[in-house]
CSV table of C-alpha atoms and ligand atoms in Angstrom, one decimal:
chain,number,residue,atom,x,y,z
A,1,MET,CA,-10.7,-9.3,13.4
A,2,ILE,CA,-9.1,-8.7,17.0
A,3,SER,CA,-7.7,-11.5,18.8
A,4,GLU,CA,-6.4,-11.8,22.4
A,5,TYR,CA,-2.3,-11.2,21.1
A,6,LEU,CA,-3.4,-8.2,19.3
A,7,LYS,CA,-5.1,-7.4,22.8
A,8,SER,CA,-1.8,-7.9,24.3
A,9,VAL,CA,0.2,-5.6,22.6
A,10,LEU,CA,-0.8,-2.5,22.9
A,11,GLN,CA,-0.3,0.2,24.6
A,12,CYS,CA,-2.3,4.0,24.3
A,13,PRO,CA,-1.0,6.1,21.5
A,14,ALA,CA,-2.6,9.0,23.6
A,15,CYS,CA,0.1,9.1,26.1
A,16,ARG,CA,3.0,8.6,24.6
A,17,ALA,CA,1.5,11.4,21.8
A,18,GLN,CA,1.4,13.5,24.8
A,19,ALA,CA,4.6,12.0,26.7
A,20,ASN,CA,2.7,12.7,30.0
A,21,GLY,CA,4.8,9.7,31.3
A,22,GLY,CA,5.3,6.1,31.0
A,23,THR,CA,3.6,4.0,27.7
A,24,PRO,CA,0.2,2.4,29.9
A,25,LYS,CA,-1.3,-1.0,28.3
A,26,LEU,CA,-4.3,-1.2,26.6
A,27,GLU,CA,-7.0,-2.9,28.7
A,28,PRO,CA,-10.1,-4.8,27.6
A,29,ASP,CA,-13.7,-2.2,27.6
A,30,ASP,CA,-17.1,-3.8,26.9
A,31,GLU,CA,-16.6,-1.3,23.9
A,32,GLY,CA,-13.1,-1.8,22.6
A,33,MET,CA,-10.0,-1.5,24.8
A,34,ARG,CA,-9.0,1.4,27.2
A,35,CYS,CA,-6.5,3.2,28.4
A,36,PRO,CA,-5.6,2.6,32.4
A,37,SER,CA,-4.5,6.6,33.4
A,38,CYS,CA,-5.8,8.5,30.4
A,39,GLY,CA,-8.7,6.6,31.1
A,40,ARG,CA,-9.4,7.3,26.5
A,41,LEU,CA,-11.4,4.3,24.9
A,42,PHE,CA,-10.1,2.9,21.8
A,43,PRO,CA,-13.1,1.6,20.4
A,44,ALA,CA,-13.4,-1.6,18.2
A,45,LEU,CA,-15.7,-0.6,15.3
A,46,ALA,CA,-16.8,-2.2,12.2
A,47,GLU,CA,-19.0,-5.3,14.4
A,48,ARG,CA,-15.6,-5.8,16.1
A,49,GLY,CA,-13.5,-6.0,12.8
A,50,TYR,CA,-10.7,-3.8,13.5
A,51,LEU,CA,-9.6,-1.4,16.6
A,52,ASP,CA,-9.7,2.0,16.2
A,53,LEU,CA,-6.1,3.6,17.3
A,54,ARG,CA,-5.5,6.6,16.5
A,55,PRO,CA,-3.6,9.0,18.5
A,56,PRO,CA,-5.3,12.3,19.4
A,57,ALA,CA,-6.3,14.7,16.4
A,58,GLY,CA,-3.5,17.1,16.8
A,59,THR,CA,-0.5,15.3,17.6
A,60,PHE,CA,0.5,15.3,13.8
A,61,GLU,CA,0.8,19.1,11.8
A,62,SER,CA,1.0,17.1,8.5
A,63,LEU,CA,-1.8,14.3,7.9
A,64,THR,CA,-1.4,11.2,5.8
A,65,GLU,CA,-3.1,11.8,2.8
A,66,TYR,CA,-2.6,8.1,1.4
A,67,ALA,CA,-5.1,7.0,3.3
A,68,GLU,CA,-7.4,8.2,0.5
A,69,ASP,CA,-5.0,6.1,-2.2
A,70,ALA,CA,-6.0,2.9,-1.0
A,71,PHE,CA,-10.0,4.4,-0.8
A,72,LEU,CA,-9.2,4.7,-5.0
A,73,TYR,CA,-8.8,0.4,-4.5
A,74,ARG,CA,-11.8,-0.1,-2.8
A,75,THR,CA,-13.5,-2.8,-3.4
A,76,ASP,CA,-16.1,-5.1,-2.0
A,77,ALA,CA,-14.2,-8.2,-2.0
A,78,ILE,CA,-10.6,-8.5,-2.6
A,79,ARG,CA,-9.0,-9.5,-5.6
A,80,PRO,CA,-6.5,-12.1,-6.7
A,81,LEU,CA,-2.9,-10.2,-6.4
A,82,PHE,CA,-1.7,-9.8,-10.2
A,83,LEU,CA,0.9,-8.5,-12.0
A,84,SER,CA,3.2,-5.7,-10.0
A,85,ALA,CA,0.9,-6.0,-7.2
A,86,ARG,CA,2.0,-10.2,-7.7
A,87,ILE,CA,5.6,-9.4,-7.9
A,88,LYS,CA,6.0,-6.9,-4.9
A,89,MET,CA,4.3,-9.6,-2.4
A,90,ASP,CA,6.2,-12.7,-4.1
A,91,MET,CA,9.2,-10.3,-3.3
A,92,MET,CA,8.3,-9.8,0.1
A,93,LEU,CA,8.2,-13.2,0.7
A,94,LYS,CA,11.1,-14.5,-1.1
A,95,MET,CA,13.2,-11.9,0.8
A,96,LEU,CA,11.5,-11.6,4.5
A,97,GLY,CA,11.4,-14.9,4.5
A,98,PRO,CA,7.6,-14.9,7.3
A,99,SER,CA,7.1,-18.4,8.5
A,100,SER,CA,4.1,-19.8,10.8
A,101,ASN,CA,6.0,-18.8,13.9
A,102,ASP,CA,7.0,-15.0,12.7
A,103,ARG,CA,4.7,-12.3,14.3
A,104,ILE,CA,4.4,-10.0,11.2
A,105,LEU,CA,3.3,-6.7,10.9
A,106,ASP,CA,1.8,-4.2,8.3
A,107,ILE,CA,3.1,-1.1,8.2
A,108,GLY,CA,0.6,1.1,6.3
A,109,CYS,CA,-2.0,-1.9,5.5
A,110,GLY,CA,-4.8,-0.3,3.1
A,111,ASN,CA,-7.5,-2.2,2.2
A,112,GLY,CA,-5.9,-5.7,4.0
A,113,ARG,CA,-5.5,-7.6,0.3
A,114,PHE,CA,-0.9,-8.3,1.3
A,115,LEU,CA,-2.4,-10.0,4.7
A,116,TYR,CA,-4.8,-11.8,3.8
A,117,PHE,CA,-3.1,-13.2,1.0
A,118,THR,CA,0.2,-14.1,3.1
A,119,ARG,CA,-1.9,-15.4,5.6
A,120,PRO,CA,-1.1,-18.9,4.9
A,121,SER,CA,3.1,-18.0,5.3
A,122,CYS,CA,2.3,-16.2,8.4
A,123,GLY,CA,1.9,-16.5,12.0
A,124,GLN,CA,0.4,-13.5,14.2
A,125,LEU,CA,-0.6,-11.4,11.6
A,126,VAL,CA,-1.5,-7.2,12.5
A,127,GLY,CA,-2.5,-5.1,9.7
A,128,ILE,CA,-2.6,-0.7,10.9
A,129,ASP,CA,-3.4,1.6,8.6
A,130,ALA,CA,-5.0,5.6,9.4
A,131,GLY,CA,-7.1,4.7,6.5
A,132,ALA,CA,-10.6,2.5,7.3
A,133,HIS,CA,-11.0,1.0,3.8
A,134,PHE,CA,-10.6,-2.5,5.5
A,135,ALA,CA,-11.7,-4.9,3.0
A,136,PRO,CA,-14.1,-7.9,4.7
A,137,GLU,CA,-12.1,-10.4,3.9
A,138,PRO,CA,-9.3,-9.3,5.6
A,139,MET,CA,-11.4,-8.5,8.5
A,140,ALA,CA,-12.7,-12.0,9.1
A,141,THR,CA,-9.0,-13.1,9.2
A,142,VAL,CA,-5.9,-10.8,10.1
A,143,ASP,CA,-5.9,-8.4,12.8
A,144,LEU,CA,-6.2,-5.0,12.0
A,145,ALA,CA,-5.8,-1.4,13.4
A,146,ARG,CA,-6.6,2.1,12.1
A,147,GLY,CA,-3.9,4.4,13.4
A,148,ASP,CA,-1.2,6.4,12.6
A,149,ILE,CA,2.3,4.3,11.4
A,150,ARG,CA,5.0,7.8,12.9
A,151,LEU,CA,3.4,6.5,16.5
A,152,LEU,CA,2.8,2.7,17.1
A,153,PRO,CA,0.1,1.8,19.1
A,154,PHE,CA,1.5,-1.3,19.7
A,155,GLU,CA,4.8,-2.6,22.9
A,156,ASP,CA,8.2,-2.5,21.9
A,157,ALA,CA,9.8,-5.9,20.4
A,158,SER,CA,5.5,-7.0,19.6
A,159,PHE,CA,7.2,-8.0,16.0
A,160,ASP,CA,9.3,-10.7,14.7
A,161,LYS,CA,9.0,-8.9,11.1
A,162,ALA,CA,7.5,-6.2,9.3
A,163,TYR,CA,7.2,-4.8,6.0
A,164,SER,CA,5.7,-1.8,4.3
A,165,LEU,CA,4.4,-1.6,0.7
A,166,ASP,CA,4.2,2.0,-1.0
A,167,VAL,CA,4.5,3.5,1.9
A,168,LEU,CA,7.3,6.0,1.9
A,169,GLU,CA,6.7,7.6,-0.8
A,170,HIS,CA,3.5,8.5,0.8
A,171,LEU,CA,5.3,10.7,4.0
A,172,ASP,CA,6.7,14.1,4.3
A,173,GLU,CA,10.8,13.7,6.2
A,174,GLU,CA,9.6,13.9,9.5
A,175,GLY,CA,7.2,11.2,8.5
A,176,VAL,CA,9.9,8.9,7.4
A,177,ASP,CA,12.0,9.3,10.1
A,178,ALA,CA,9.8,8.5,12.4
A,179,MET,CA,7.6,5.6,10.2
A,180,LEU,CA,11.3,3.7,10.8
A,181,ALA,CA,12.0,4.5,14.5
A,182,GLU,CA,8.3,3.2,15.1
A,183,ALA,CA,8.8,0.5,12.9
A,184,ARG,CA,13.0,0.1,14.6
A,185,ARG,CA,10.9,0.1,18.1
A,186,VAL,CA,8.3,-2.6,17.2
A,187,LEU,CA,10.7,-5.0,15.9
A,188,ARG,CA,13.1,-7.0,18.0
A,189,SER,CA,17.0,-7.0,18.4
A,190,GLY,CA,17.5,-9.1,15.2
A,191,GLY,CA,13.8,-8.7,13.8
A,192,LYS,CA,13.7,-8.0,9.7
A,193,LEU,CA,12.4,-5.1,7.9
A,194,PHE,CA,11.1,-5.5,4.8
A,195,LEU,CA,10.1,-2.1,2.1
A,196,TYR,CA,8.9,-1.7,-1.6
A,197,SER,CA,9.3,2.4,-2.4
A,198,HIS,CA,11.6,3.8,-4.5
A,199,VAL,CA,14.7,6.9,-4.5
A,200,MET,CA,14.2,9.8,-7.4
A,201,MET,CA,17.1,8.4,-9.2
A,202,SER,CA,17.3,6.0,-12.3
A,203,SER,CA,19.3,3.7,-14.2
A,204,ARG,CA,19.6,4.0,-18.6
A,205,LEU,CA,17.1,1.0,-18.9
A,206,ALA,CA,14.5,3.8,-17.1
A,207,ALA,CA,15.0,5.6,-20.9
A,208,PHE,CA,12.3,2.6,-21.8
A,209,GLN,CA,9.6,3.2,-19.2
A,210,ARG,CA,10.3,6.7,-20.1
A,211,GLY,CA,9.0,5.8,-24.1
A,212,VAL,CA,5.9,4.5,-22.9
A,213,ASN,CA,4.8,6.5,-20.7
A,214,LYS,CA,5.3,9.0,-23.3
A,215,THR,CA,3.0,6.6,-25.9
A,216,VAL,CA,0.2,6.5,-23.3
A,217,ARG,CA,0.4,10.0,-22.6
A,218,TRP,CA,-0.3,10.0,-26.7
A,219,LEU,CA,-2.9,7.5,-26.3
A,220,ASP,CA,-5.0,9.6,-23.7
A,221,LYS,CA,-5.2,12.4,-25.6
A,222,ARG,CA,-7.0,10.3,-28.5
A,223,GLY,CA,-8.5,8.6,-26.4
A,224,LEU,CA,-7.5,5.7,-27.2
A,225,VAL,CA,-6.7,4.9,-23.1
A,226,ASP,CA,-7.5,6.4,-19.6
A,227,ASN,CA,-4.6,8.1,-18.0
A,228,ALA,CA,-6.3,9.3,-15.2
A,229,PRO,CA,-6.2,6.7,-12.4
A,230,GLU,CA,-2.3,6.4,-13.2
A,231,ARG,CA,-2.0,10.3,-12.8
A,232,GLU,CA,-4.4,10.5,-9.8
A,233,ARG,CA,-2.6,7.7,-7.4
A,234,LYS,CA,0.6,9.6,-8.0
A,235,SER,CA,-0.5,13.1,-7.2
A,236,ASP,CA,0.0,12.8,-3.4
A,237,HIS,CA,3.8,11.3,-3.5
A,238,GLN,CA,5.8,13.1,-1.2
A,239,ASN,CA,9.1,11.6,-3.0
A,240,VAL,CA,11.1,12.8,0.1
A,241,LEU,CA,13.8,10.0,-0.5
A,242,ARG,CA,16.0,11.9,-3.1
A,243,SER,CA,19.2,9.4,-3.1
A,244,TYR,CA,20.2,6.5,-2.1
A,245,GLU,CA,23.2,7.8,0.3
A,246,GLN,CA,20.6,10.1,1.9
A,247,LEU,CA,17.5,6.8,2.5
A,248,ASP,CA,21.6,4.9,4.0
A,249,ASP,CA,21.6,7.7,6.8
A,250,VAL,CA,17.5,7.5,7.1
A,251,LEU,CA,18.3,4.1,7.7
A,252,VAL,CA,20.9,4.2,10.3
A,253,ARG,CA,19.4,7.0,12.2
A,254,ALA,CA,16.3,4.8,12.2
A,255,GLY,CA,18.7,1.5,13.8
A,256,PHE,CA,18.4,-0.7,10.9
A,257,ARG,CA,21.4,-2.1,8.8
A,258,ILE,CA,20.9,-3.2,5.3
A,259,ALA,CA,20.3,-7.2,5.1
A,260,GLY,CA,19.9,-7.2,1.0
A,261,ILE,CA,18.5,-5.0,-1.8
A,262,ARG,CA,17.3,-5.5,-5.1
A,263,TYR,CA,16.3,-2.7,-7.2
A,264,TYR,CA,12.9,-2.6,-10.0
A,265,ASN,CA,13.8,-2.4,-13.9
A,266,VAL,CA,10.4,-2.5,-15.1
A,267,VAL,CA,11.3,-3.2,-18.5
A,268,PHE,CA,8.2,-6.1,-18.6
A,269,LYS,CA,5.7,-3.9,-16.2
A,270,ALA,CA,5.8,-1.2,-18.7
A,271,ILE,CA,4.8,-3.6,-21.5
A,272,PHE,CA,2.3,-5.5,-19.9
A,273,GLU,CA,1.1,-3.1,-16.9
A,274,ASP,CA,1.7,0.1,-17.8
A,275,LEU,CA,0.9,-0.1,-21.9
A,276,MET,CA,-1.2,-3.4,-23.1
A,277,LEU,CA,-3.6,-3.8,-19.7
A,278,PRO,CA,-4.7,0.2,-20.5
A,279,LEU,CA,-5.7,-1.1,-24.0
A,280,VAL,CA,-6.8,-4.0,-23.2
A,281,GLU,CA,-9.2,-2.6,-20.6
A,282,HIS,CA,-10.0,0.5,-22.1
A,283,ASN,CA,-11.1,-0.8,-25.3
A,284,PHE,CA,-12.4,-3.5,-24.7
A,285,PHE,CA,-13.7,-3.9,-20.6
A,286,GLY,CA,-15.7,-0.4,-20.6
A,287,GLY,CA,-12.9,1.6,-20.2
A,288,ALA,CA,-14.2,3.9,-22.9
A,289,LYS,CA,-17.8,4.8,-21.4
A,290,LYS,CA,-16.5,4.4,-17.9
A,291,ARG,CA,-14.1,7.5,-18.7
A,292,GLU,CA,-17.2,9.2,-21.4
A,293,ASP,CA,-19.4,8.8,-17.8
A,294,ARG,CA,-16.6,10.9,-15.7
A,295,GLU,CA,-16.2,13.1,-18.4
A,296,LYS,CA,-19.7,14.2,-18.5
A,297,ALA,CA,-20.0,13.6,-15.0
A,298,PRO,CA,-22.2,16.5,-13.0
A,299,HIS,CA,-19.9,17.1,-10.2
A,300,HIS,CA,-17.5,18.4,-12.8
A,301,ASN,CA,-18.6,21.3,-14.2
A,302,GLY,CA,-21.6,21.7,-11.6
A,303,ASP,CA,-24.2,22.3,-14.6
A,304,ILE,CA,-27.2,19.0,-14.2
A,305,ARG,CA,-28.8,18.4,-17.3
A,306,ASP,CA,-31.2,15.9,-17.5
A,307,GLY,CA,-29.5,13.6,-19.9
A,308,ASP,CA,-26.8,13.0,-16.7
A,309,ILE,CA,-29.7,12.0,-14.5
A,310,HIS,CA,-28.8,8.4,-14.2
A,311,ASP,CA,-31.0,5.7,-13.2
A,312,GLY,CA,-29.5,3.1,-10.1
A,313,HIS,CA,-28.3,1.2,-12.5
A,314,ASP,CA,-26.0,3.2,-14.8
A,315,HIS,CA,-24.4,4.1,-11.7
A,316,VAL,CA,-23.8,0.4,-9.6
A,317,SER,CA,-20.5,0.2,-12.6
A,318,THR,CA,-20.0,-0.2,-16.6
A,319,LYS,CA,-17.4,-2.6,-16.3
A,320,PRO,CA,-18.9,-6.0,-17.2
A,321,GLU,CA,-18.4,-8.5,-14.7
A,322,VAL,CA,-15.1,-10.1,-16.1
A,323,GLY,CA,-14.6,-13.8,-15.5
A,324,ARG,CA,-12.2,-16.0,-14.2
A,325,TRP,CA,-11.2,-16.5,-17.6
A,326,VAL,CA,-9.0,-13.3,-17.5
A,327,HIS,CA,-7.4,-15.0,-14.2
A,328,ALA,CA,-4.7,-16.4,-17.0
A,329,PRO,CA,-3.5,-14.1,-19.3
A,330,LEU,CA,-3.4,-11.8,-16.0
A,331,LEU,CA,-1.1,-15.5,-14.8
A,332,VAL,CA,0.9,-15.3,-17.4
A,333,ALA,CA,1.5,-11.2,-17.4
A,334,SER,CA,2.5,-11.9,-14.2
A,335,GLN,CA,5.3,-14.2,-14.7
A,336,LEU,CA,6.4,-13.0,-17.2
A,337,MET,CA,7.0,-9.5,-15.7
A,338,LYS,CA,9.1,-11.4,-12.9
A,339,LEU,CA,11.6,-11.2,-15.0
A,340,ASP,CA,12.4,-7.3,-14.6
A,341,VAL,CA,13.7,-8.7,-11.1
A,342,MET,CA,15.9,-12.0,-12.4
A,343,LEU,CA,17.4,-9.7,-15.8
A,344,PHE,CA,17.4,-6.3,-13.8
A,345,GLY,CA,17.5,-6.7,-10.2
A,346,ARG,CA,21.5,-5.9,-10.1
A,347,VAL,CA,21.0,-2.3,-11.3
A,348,ARG,CA,20.7,0.7,-9.5
A,349,THR,CA,17.4,2.7,-10.1
A,350,GLY,CA,14.7,4.4,-8.0
A,351,PRO,CA,12.7,1.3,-7.2
A,352,PHE,CA,13.6,-1.1,-4.3
A,353,PHE,CA,12.6,-4.1,-2.2
A,354,LEU,CA,14.9,-3.5,0.7
A,355,LEU,CA,15.8,-5.9,3.4
A,356,LEU,CA,16.9,-4.6,7.0
A,357,GLU,CA,17.9,-5.9,10.0
A,358,ALA,CA,16.5,-4.0,13.6
A,359,VAL,CA,20.8,-3.6,15.6
B,1,ZN,ZN1,-3.7,6.7,27.4
């Protein structure tokens, strides 16, 4: 949606990108929002479910490709958050402590699923993402904008809190600096930012996860699981944060101080989400068929044979519609996976839940 609050905090990303003096406030127009200075129109799209506030093409040399990441997970309707997605949301709620008086920004919100599920505990909620793969539920219930997180189209101090989950690892070095500087700018002094990402180091406990990964690759080779989606998910990671020392420097430069940190050693996650779930899904819920179809798909070899031509039904999904009864075991697994944070949350390792204060 596009609320009056969202409209009230917008400034022109084109004028800021070109640094042609001032940062004009955008004004409502029949088709969206317009800049009174440069005259540029920022259209309201998808039946006015979100605004397109991207800066002009060519503002940044490197394109953020993580938008495609969200595309892989695009579904028509939002599914409940389970497993590590659930852990991330719960850690965000616990550490950031959003309240109904807070103005909150989700930086790199993907399809908007975290916004949608945290909505009951938040006040004004705005999401921004480079892609436009917003799901219908968040589009109907929270403010959404398509934009570049390295040049946020919001006025200074427009938000009390912000969060960004699984985003930093997709940015290059300049991108990380720009994103954090922009997050600082749109937060008020004393405002809070919650981050989930990782640096390139690992604790001794990570040996367990490496063992599980090795097992999964072994099973993959024998056709017992399908590891391709996971490989694809990680394929565009830039991982420019090498160490916690480097992260400290980056945070100080951006104007933040660390208010709290927990680490994510994934022992129970490795068992449930990385090993058991793919095995169950692949062997009992049609994953094997899906993989076969993908490998047989004509675009893989450019050679279309008669046998490959499916009718429309085959295309819909080879995965049977799983009933709500599946939610129960997933919920139990999600609860057990909380042990990773409860037991090992203070053991320093790569992935981190970080609470920052804007100084
Ligand atoms: Zn302008």
